[in-house]
Tab-separated table of C-alpha atoms in Angstrom:
chain	number	residue	atom	x	y	z
A	120	UNK	CA	-60.387	31.891	19.927
A	121	UNK	CA	-58.768	28.678	20.665
A	122	UNK	CA	-58.787	27.059	17.933
A	123	UNK	CA	-57.953	27.770	13.913
A	124	UNK	CA	-60.885	26.536	12.096
A	125	UNK	CA	-58.298	23.896	9.682
A	126	UNK	CA	-57.439	22.271	13.157
A	127	UNK	CA	-58.570	18.337	12.424
A	128	UNK	CA	-59.845	18.560	16.209
A	129	UNK	CA	-62.302	21.230	15.466
A	130	UNK	CA	-65.869	20.521	14.426
A	131	UNK	CA	-68.398	22.921	13.370
A	132	UNK	CA	-71.875	20.760	13.293
A	133	UNK	CA	-75.206	21.885	12.813
A	134	UNK	CA	-78.333	21.753	14.517
A	135	UNK	CA	-81.558	21.054	12.908
A	136	UNK	CA	-84.504	22.834	14.307
A	137	UNK	CA	-88.368	21.349	15.545
A	138	UNK	CA	-89.879	19.331	13.370
A	139	UNK	CA	-86.748	18.878	11.142
A	140	UNK	CA	-85.892	15.556	9.491
A	141	UNK	CA	-81.989	15.351	9.088
A	142	UNK	CA	-79.613	12.849	8.689
A	143	UNK	CA	-75.913	12.283	9.995
A	144	UNK	CA	-72.894	13.457	8.131
A	145	UNK	CA	-69.583	13.989	8.123
A	146	UNK	CA	-67.351	15.461	5.763
A	147	UNK	CA	-66.725	12.758	3.823
A	148	UNK	CA	-69.974	11.371	3.421
A	149	UNK	CA	-73.183	12.739	2.986
A	150	UNK	CA	-76.720	11.308	1.512
A	151	UNK	CA	-76.280	9.896	-2.195
A	152	UNK	CA	-79.849	10.225	-2.833
A	153	UNK	CA	-82.349	13.338	-2.681
A	154	UNK	CA	-80.817	16.301	-0.500
A	155	UNK	CA	-77.312	15.064	0.911
A	156	UNK	CA	-78.241	16.671	3.988
A	157	UNK	CA	-82.128	17.154	4.468
A	158	UNK	CA	-84.044	20.333	3.691
A	159	UNK	CA	-82.550	22.361	6.174
A	160	UNK	CA	-79.382	21.669	6.313
A	161	UNK	CA	-77.905	20.607	2.873
A	162	UNK	CA	-76.567	24.541	1.477
A	163	UNK	CA	-74.756	25.718	4.967
A	164	UNK	CA	-73.624	22.548	5.229
A	165	UNK	CA	-72.022	22.167	1.493
A	166	UNK	CA	-70.962	26.328	2.070
A	167	UNK	CA	-68.970	25.518	5.329
A	168	UNK	CA	-67.349	22.935	3.517
A	169	UNK	CA	-66.109	24.968	0.824
A	170	UNK	CA	-64.577	27.254	3.702
A	171	UNK	CA	-62.361	25.197	4.974
A	172	UNK	CA	-64.759	23.317	8.103
A	173	UNK	CA	-64.832	20.098	9.036
A	174	UNK	CA	-68.731	19.338	8.982
A	175	UNK	CA	-71.013	17.655	10.651
A	176	UNK	CA	-74.780	17.349	10.817
A	177	UNK	CA	-76.810	15.724	13.779
A	178	UNK	CA	-79.085	13.586	13.729
A	179	UNK	CA	-83.147	14.576	13.913
A	180	UNK	CA	-86.533	13.092	13.431
A	181	UNK	CA	-90.026	13.121	14.509
A	182	UNK	CA	-90.160	11.040	17.016
A	183	UNK	CA	-87.536	8.597	19.296
A	184	UNK	CA	-85.224	6.498	16.968
A	185	UNK	CA	-82.784	6.615	14.139
A	186	UNK	CA	-83.036	8.580	11.333
A	187	UNK	CA	-82.228	6.265	7.999
A	188	UNK	CA	-84.297	8.615	4.898
A	189	UNK	CA	-86.582	10.863	4.500
A	190	UNK	CA	-89.248	9.976	2.012
A	191	UNK	CA	-91.624	13.508	2.423
A	192	UNK	CA	-90.640	16.535	0.119
A	193	UNK	CA	-86.655	17.345	-0.562
A	194	UNK	CA	-85.294	14.468	1.754
A	195	UNK	CA	-83.328	11.911	1.845
A	196	UNK	CA	-81.831	8.468	1.837
A	197	UNK	CA	-78.646	6.224	1.434
A	198	UNK	CA	-76.022	8.114	3.951
A	199	UNK	CA	-74.215	7.573	6.520
A	200	UNK	CA	-74.972	4.819	8.635
A	201	UNK	CA	-77.527	5.641	10.990
A	202	UNK	CA	-76.437	6.578	14.426
A	203	UNK	CA	-78.163	5.429	17.922
A	204	UNK	CA	-81.241	6.938	18.804
A	205	UNK	CA	-79.625	8.349	22.119
A	206	UNK	CA	-77.947	10.549	20.112
A	207	UNK	CA	-80.849	11.533	17.487
A	208	UNK	CA	-82.689	14.446	18.204
A	209	UNK	CA	-86.500	14.087	18.797
A	210	UNK	CA	-87.703	17.348	16.958
A	211	UNK	CA	-91.032	17.699	18.501
A	212	UNK	CA	-89.886	16.444	21.606
A	213	UNK	CA	-88.854	18.199	25.129
A	214	UNK	CA	-85.663	20.950	24.787
A	215	UNK	CA	-84.238	19.179	27.566
A	216	UNK	CA	-83.961	15.974	26.563
A	217	UNK	CA	-82.635	16.657	23.008
A	218	UNK	CA	-80.175	18.624	24.575
A	219	UNK	CA	-79.244	15.571	25.827
A	220	UNK	CA	-79.196	13.596	22.751
A	221	UNK	CA	-77.200	16.360	21.075
A	222	UNK	CA	-74.816	16.437	24.048
A	223	UNK	CA	-74.494	12.400	23.579
A	224	UNK	CA	-73.944	13.124	19.827
A	225	UNK	CA	-70.947	15.580	20.073
A	226	UNK	CA	-69.392	12.593	22.949
A	227	UNK	CA	-69.397	10.987	19.462
A	228	UNK	CA	-67.519	12.867	17.812
A	229	UNK	CA	-65.379	13.372	20.499
A	230	UNK	CA	-64.978	9.449	20.955
A	231	UNK	CA	-65.005	8.863	17.093
A	232	UNK	CA	-63.801	11.435	15.111
A	233	UNK	CA	-60.858	12.523	17.904
A	234	UNK	CA	-63.172	15.919	18.289
A	235	UNK	CA	-61.821	18.350	20.937
A	236	UNK	CA	-63.813	21.716	20.377
A	237	UNK	CA	-67.203	22.491	18.614
A	238	UNK	CA	-68.396	25.587	16.700
A	239	UNK	CA	-72.318	24.807	16.979
A	240	UNK	CA	-74.572	26.407	14.506
A	241	UNK	CA	-78.342	25.730	15.478
A	242	UNK	CA	-81.889	26.090	13.306
A	243	UNK	CA	-84.748	27.601	14.559
A	244	UNK	CA	-85.648	24.704	17.668
A	245	UNK	CA	-81.623	24.055	17.005
A	246	UNK	CA	-80.449	26.391	18.650
A	247	UNK	CA	-82.003	25.921	21.674
A	248	UNK	CA	-81.123	22.179	21.726
A	249	UNK	CA	-77.791	23.807	21.610
A	250	UNK	CA	-77.662	25.682	24.544
A	251	UNK	CA	-79.529	22.389	26.213
A	252	UNK	CA	-76.567	20.669	25.426
A	253	UNK	CA	-73.946	23.111	26.294
A	254	UNK	CA	-75.593	22.854	29.570
A	255	UNK	CA	-75.237	19.372	29.717
A	256	UNK	CA	-71.686	19.555	28.486
A	257	UNK	CA	-70.670	21.591	31.205
A	258	UNK	CA	-72.758	19.721	33.968
A	259	UNK	CA	-71.327	16.582	33.011
A	260	UNK	CA	-67.486	18.429	33.452
A	261	UNK	CA	-67.189	17.346	29.528
A	262	UNK	CA	-63.859	17.694	28.181
A	263	UNK	CA	-65.114	19.209	24.919
A	264	UNK	CA	-65.362	23.017	24.056
A	265	UNK	CA	-67.649	24.991	22.491
A	266	UNK	CA	-66.049	27.747	21.092
A	267	UNK	CA	-68.904	29.832	19.066
A	268	UNK	CA	-72.929	29.701	19.011
A	269	UNK	CA	-74.415	30.587	15.921
A	270	UNK	CA	-78.293	30.711	16.026
A	271	UNK	CA	-80.405	31.223	12.803
A	272	UNK	CA	-84.223	32.339	13.339
A	273	UNK	CA	-83.767	30.770	17.171
A	274	UNK	CA	-87.234	31.894	18.704
A	275	UNK	CA	-85.023	32.644	21.832
A	276	UNK	CA	-88.002	33.791	23.606
A	277	UNK	CA	-90.609	32.040	21.595
A	278	UNK	CA	-92.749	31.581	18.261
A	279	UNK	CA	-95.635	33.118	17.428
A	280	UNK	CA	-96.907	31.221	15.992
A	281	UNK	CA	-96.437	28.350	19.336
A	282	UNK	CA	-97.867	31.374	21.397
A	283	UNK	CA	-101.299	31.421	19.260
A	284	UNK	CA	-101.737	27.377	18.987
A	285	UNK	CA	-101.356	27.328	22.844
A	286	UNK	CA	-103.949	30.166	23.471
A	287	UNK	CA	-101.560	32.783	24.397
A	288	UNK	CA	-101.894	35.325	21.245
A	289	UNK	CA	-104.980	35.929	18.653
A	290	UNK	CA	-105.046	35.664	15.273
A	291	UNK	CA	-105.953	39.287	15.247
A	292	UNK	CA	-102.171	40.074	15.547
A	293	UNK	CA	-101.036	39.019	12.348
A	294	UNK	CA	-103.463	42.502	11.471
A	295	UNK	CA	-104.714	40.587	8.494
A	296	UNK	CA	-101.575	39.291	7.025
A	297	UNK	CA	-102.685	35.746	5.105
A	298	UNK	CA	-99.443	34.233	5.552
A	299	UNK	CA	-99.021	34.853	9.067
A	300	UNK	CA	-102.362	33.317	9.769
A	301	UNK	CA	-101.350	30.085	7.466
A	302	UNK	CA	-98.556	30.145	10.142
A	303	UNK	CA	-100.387	30.448	13.050
A	304	UNK	CA	-102.924	27.475	12.580
A	305	UNK	CA	-100.537	24.970	10.745
A	306	UNK	CA	-99.091	26.141	13.896
A	307	UNK	CA	-101.963	24.959	15.801
A	308	UNK	CA	-102.471	21.692	13.339
A	309	UNK	CA	-99.097	20.327	13.595
A	310	UNK	CA	-99.158	20.984	17.525
A	311	UNK	CA	-102.211	18.666	17.610
A	312	UNK	CA	-100.920	15.967	15.823
A	313	UNK	CA	-97.045	15.471	15.441
A	314	UNK	CA	-95.756	17.473	18.790
A	315	UNK	CA	-94.404	15.608	21.933
A	316	UNK	CA	-93.177	18.298	23.992
A	317	UNK	CA	-91.472	21.416	21.750
A	318	UNK	CA	-94.896	23.056	20.546
A	319	UNK	CA	-95.637	24.087	24.013
A	320	UNK	CA	-91.780	24.746	25.090
A	321	UNK	CA	-91.376	27.329	21.763
A	322	UNK	CA	-94.057	29.772	23.468
A	323	UNK	CA	-93.106	32.916	24.878
A	324	UNK	CA	-94.534	31.523	28.367
A	325	UNK	CA	-92.223	28.732	28.761
A	326	UNK	CA	-89.168	30.102	27.195
A	327	UNK	CA	-89.107	33.614	29.209
A	328	UNK	CA	-91.898	33.577	31.416
A	329	UNK	CA	-95.580	33.990	31.899
A	330	UNK	CA	-96.065	37.613	31.897
A	331	UNK	CA	-93.834	39.598	29.062
A	332	UNK	CA	-91.051	37.776	27.949
A	333	UNK	CA	-88.524	39.979	28.860
A	334	UNK	CA	-85.770	37.350	30.661
A	335	UNK	CA	-85.327	37.338	33.677
A	336	UNK	CA	-88.153	39.199	35.694
A	337	UNK	CA	-87.145	39.700	39.065
A	338	UNK	CA	-88.973	36.703	40.921
A	339	UNK	CA	-86.961	35.181	43.603
A	340	UNK	CA	-87.255	31.694	41.825
A	341	UNK	CA	-87.891	31.841	37.858
A	342	UNK	CA	-89.629	28.880	35.935
A	343	UNK	CA	-88.637	30.281	32.225
A	344	UNK	CA	-86.676	28.477	30.534
A	345	UNK	CA	-84.135	31.432	29.445
A	346	UNK	CA	-83.895	31.958	33.191
A	347	UNK	CA	-82.690	27.981	34.354
A	348	UNK	CA	-79.712	28.884	31.963
A	349	UNK	CA	-77.865	31.968	32.979
A	350	UNK	CA	-74.128	31.422	32.839
A	351	UNK	CA	-74.201	28.640	30.425
A	352	UNK	CA	-72.986	31.209	27.754
A	353	UNK	CA	-70.865	33.043	29.743
A	354	UNK	CA	-67.593	32.242	27.819
A	355	UNK	CA	-68.924	31.169	24.468
A	356	UNK	CA	-69.922	34.364	21.981
A	357	UNK	CA	-72.680	34.241	20.029
A	358	UNK	CA	-74.085	35.131	17.210
A	359	UNK	CA	-77.963	35.835	16.553
A	360	UNK	CA	-79.489	36.199	13.055
A	361	UNK	CA	-82.814	36.695	11.746
A	362	UNK	CA	-84.886	36.725	9.197
A	363	UNK	CA	-87.956	40.025	8.299
A	364	UNK	CA	-89.089	39.177	4.585
A	365	UNK	CA	-92.680	39.684	6.754
A	366	UNK	CA	-92.963	43.236	8.139
A	367	UNK	CA	-96.113	45.114	9.043
A	368	UNK	CA	-96.916	47.758	11.535
A	369	UNK	CA	-97.947	45.951	14.738
A	370	UNK	CA	-96.818	44.034	18.332
A	371	UNK	CA	-92.963	43.257	18.180
A	372	UNK	CA	-94.027	39.759	19.636
A	373	UNK	CA	-95.280	39.038	15.196
A	374	UNK	CA	-94.021	41.619	13.445
A	375	UNK	CA	-91.562	41.363	11.640
A	376	UNK	CA	-91.281	38.126	11.223
A	377	UNK	CA	-89.277	35.220	9.249
A	378	UNK	CA	-92.854	33.314	9.106
A	379	UNK	CA	-92.825	31.808	12.362
A	380	UNK	CA	-89.859	33.455	14.757
A	381	UNK	CA	-90.711	37.296	15.607
A	382	UNK	CA	-87.152	39.410	14.884
A	383	UNK	CA	-86.968	40.044	17.878
A	384	UNK	CA	-87.035	37.058	19.172
A	385	UNK	CA	-84.932	35.668	16.365
A	386	UNK	CA	-82.163	38.316	17.626
A	387	UNK	CA	-82.810	37.768	21.244
A	388	UNK	CA	-83.122	41.482	21.582
A	389	UNK	CA	-85.030	41.047	25.491
A	390	UNK	CA	-83.118	37.893	26.820
A	391	UNK	CA	-81.061	39.378	30.162
A	392	UNK	CA	-77.587	39.518	29.947
A	393	UNK	CA	-77.159	36.936	33.255
A	394	UNK	CA	-78.500	34.274	30.262
A	395	UNK	CA	-77.090	35.798	26.987
A	396	UNK	CA	-73.812	37.867	28.618
A	397	UNK	CA	-72.848	38.423	25.257
A	398	UNK	CA	-73.873	38.485	21.420
A	399	UNK	CA	-73.774	39.883	18.054
A	400	UNK	CA	-77.183	40.213	16.084
A	401	UNK	CA	-77.449	39.892	11.948
A	402	UNK	CA	-80.709	40.857	10.255
A	403	UNK	CA	-82.017	39.054	6.673
A	404	UNK	CA	-85.097	39.838	4.512
A	405	UNK	CA	-85.459	35.934	4.728
A	406	UNK	CA	-88.404	33.321	5.216
A	407	UNK	CA	-87.713	30.911	8.328
A	408	UNK	CA	-86.835	27.819	5.404
A	409	UNK	CA	-87.014	26.477	2.374
A	410	UNK	CA	-90.621	25.358	3.260
A	411	UNK	CA	-92.069	29.022	3.839
A	412	UNK	CA	-90.119	29.621	0.304
A	413	UNK	CA	-91.940	26.391	-1.111
A	414	UNK	CA	-95.522	27.335	0.047
A	415	UNK	CA	-95.471	31.192	-1.035
A	416	UNK	CA	-93.684	30.526	-4.032
A	417	UNK	CA	-90.305	32.069	-3.532
A	418	UNK	CA	-86.941	31.233	-4.300
A	419	UNK	CA	-85.474	29.296	-1.941
A	420	UNK	CA	-82.319	31.853	-1.652
A	421	UNK	CA	-84.912	33.448	0.327
A	422	UNK	CA	-84.479	31.144	2.829
A	423	UNK	CA	-82.207	32.008	5.806
A	424	UNK	CA	-80.319	28.669	5.761
A	425	UNK	CA	-80.458	28.787	1.741
A	426	UNK	CA	-79.042	31.992	1.768
A	427	UNK	CA	-75.578	32.937	0.283
A	428	UNK	CA	-75.390	36.342	2.595
A	429	UNK	CA	-76.768	34.330	6.128
A	430	UNK	CA	-73.556	31.277	5.244
A	431	UNK	CA	-71.227	34.496	4.502
A	432	UNK	CA	-72.022	35.532	7.627
A	433	UNK	CA	-72.293	32.565	9.434
A	434	UNK	CA	-68.384	31.590	8.011
A	435	UNK	CA	-67.700	34.771	9.427
A	436	UNK	CA	-69.031	33.894	12.816
A	437	UNK	CA	-67.399	30.866	13.199
A	438	UNK	CA	-63.834	32.476	11.621
A	439	UNK	CA	-63.554	35.498	13.793
A	440	UNK	CA	-65.784	35.471	16.934
């Protein structure tokens, strides 16, 4: 593409997903206590920096406001000066509002760090937040160029656990699998206690439409979120990465999956070409995050954002779009 990876004006920005708590970090500065860039981004950040990329992590928290520390499991403290709430993603809030905050953060990188080009790497809903931010940048005629988008475990057409939480999918779709059932019931609890819009918006119904979630549905005026993003990614190379650690016979809306997102959703298999004109898809036998690794007594390196092979794939997506 247009910018080599070593260009000082090119940044790689990691965007965390739903219910994530992540600090703002720069290539030179991260958190001195706990995990350097939080429980989603730390391994990715370290590996991308080692590959010679200029890496920033975008701040995120549960609810509006600034984020300075996370005292919960595998949290962080003593990091760079927190950025304003307007540049911090509310990871349980509205996708488009999160995109607006992320776009302001990218604008901050432009003005304060002379960044002109960005590679976006979004985990889980971070991929949706990134897509929303790209649209905001385009609509505001920003000079920032989004060079590539890589999504990791992103629910392009919804997360099955959210579908259950909102009554669109029965627990029976898990076929008796305890990990699947735990993900569904856990999502319902989280949605009832912490969600400020994200839980409803990460459903197939919201992202892909009321019926079968197969992208453009032929209606004269569609209100599905994906359908409203037509042409946004027209000139941006996209790589979608999904996990299939869990696999049983059953509907593709659920199986196989990474514990939260079905593979066909993570790979954007059913997203219309008007929305996603070009993309490459990669599958790994991993779980969604280290929270799933922890709950299931699995190694952290089985989590998508902590896996060396996924890291290699992300580097490849950035270096050779």
